[in-house]
C-alpha positions as CSV (number, residue, x, y, z in Angstrom):
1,X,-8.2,-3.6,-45.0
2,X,-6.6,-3.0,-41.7
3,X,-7.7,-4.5,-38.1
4,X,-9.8,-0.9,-37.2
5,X,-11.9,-1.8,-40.5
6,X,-12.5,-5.8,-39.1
7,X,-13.7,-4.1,-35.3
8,X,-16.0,-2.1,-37.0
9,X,-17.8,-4.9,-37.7
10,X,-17.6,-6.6,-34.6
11,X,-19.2,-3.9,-32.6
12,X,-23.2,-4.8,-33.4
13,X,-21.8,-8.0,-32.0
14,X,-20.8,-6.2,-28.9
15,X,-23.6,-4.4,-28.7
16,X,-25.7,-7.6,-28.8
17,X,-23.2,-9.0,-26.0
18,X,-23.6,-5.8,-23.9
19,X,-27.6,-5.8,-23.8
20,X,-27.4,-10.1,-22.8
21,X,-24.8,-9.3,-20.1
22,X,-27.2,-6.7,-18.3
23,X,-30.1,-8.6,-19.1
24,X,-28.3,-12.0,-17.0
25,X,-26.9,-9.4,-13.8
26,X,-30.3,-8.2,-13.3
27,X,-31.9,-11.7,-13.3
28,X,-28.6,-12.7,-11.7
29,X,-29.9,-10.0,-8.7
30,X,-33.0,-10.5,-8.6
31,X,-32.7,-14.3,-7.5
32,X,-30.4,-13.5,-5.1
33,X,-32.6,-10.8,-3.7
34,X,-35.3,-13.3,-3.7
35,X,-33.0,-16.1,-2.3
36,X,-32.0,-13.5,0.4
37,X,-35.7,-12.8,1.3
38,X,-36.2,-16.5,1.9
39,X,-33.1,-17.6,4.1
40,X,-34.6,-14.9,6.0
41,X,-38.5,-15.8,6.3
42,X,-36.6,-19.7,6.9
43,X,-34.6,-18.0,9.7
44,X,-37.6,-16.4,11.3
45,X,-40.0,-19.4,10.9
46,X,-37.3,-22.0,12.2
47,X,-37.1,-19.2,15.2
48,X,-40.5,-19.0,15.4
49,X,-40.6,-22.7,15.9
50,X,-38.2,-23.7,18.4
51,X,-39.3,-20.7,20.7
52,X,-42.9,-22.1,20.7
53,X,-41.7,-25.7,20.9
54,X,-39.4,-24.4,24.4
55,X,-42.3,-22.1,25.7
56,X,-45.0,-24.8,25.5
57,X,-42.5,-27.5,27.1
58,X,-41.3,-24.5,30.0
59,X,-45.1,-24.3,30.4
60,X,-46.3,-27.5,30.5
61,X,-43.8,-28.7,33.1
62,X,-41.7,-26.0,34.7
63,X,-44.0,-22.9,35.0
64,X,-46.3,-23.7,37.7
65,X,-43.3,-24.9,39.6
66,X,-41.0,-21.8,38.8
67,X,-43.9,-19.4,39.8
68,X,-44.6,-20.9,43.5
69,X,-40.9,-20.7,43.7
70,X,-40.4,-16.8,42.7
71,X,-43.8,-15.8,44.6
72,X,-42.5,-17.6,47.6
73,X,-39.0,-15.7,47.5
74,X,-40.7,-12.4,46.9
75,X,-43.1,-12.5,49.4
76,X,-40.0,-13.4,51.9
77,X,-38.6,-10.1,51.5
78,X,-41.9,-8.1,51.4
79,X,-42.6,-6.5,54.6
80,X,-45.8,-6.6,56.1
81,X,-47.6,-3.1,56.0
82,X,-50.4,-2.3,58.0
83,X,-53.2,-1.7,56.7
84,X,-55.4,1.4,57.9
């Protein structure tokens, strides 16, 4: 018997080999697909957070002072139209 004759009967063996290989890169794919999908709904929640934690703090102590501040430099450059 020569080598080509000892292959032959390692191929169901590839075979075998071939079919767990695809098997693990899908699986492999999908968890990094569904790791992906997470680091992103983390991203958007952590966003989500620290914009509501800034916005309640600008509103509870900065807004009502920021607003009289704006209104009062708007209202310096409006001019006064007369009203028919």
């Amino acid at each position: 018997m020569n080598i080509s004759d000892y292959l032959q009967f390692l191929e169901p063996i590839q075979d075998q080999l071939n079919k767990v290989y695809s098997i693990a890169s899908l699986a492999l794919t999908v968890l990094v697909c569904l790791w992906l999908f997470n680091f992103i709904v983390g991203l958007i929640q952590r966003t989500y957070s620290v914009g509501k934690a800034i916005g309640g703090f600008y509103r509870n102590y900065f807004h009502k002072y920021l607003r009289k501040a704006i209104l009062g430099i708007l209202n310096t450059f409006n001019k006064p139209s007369n009203a028919v």
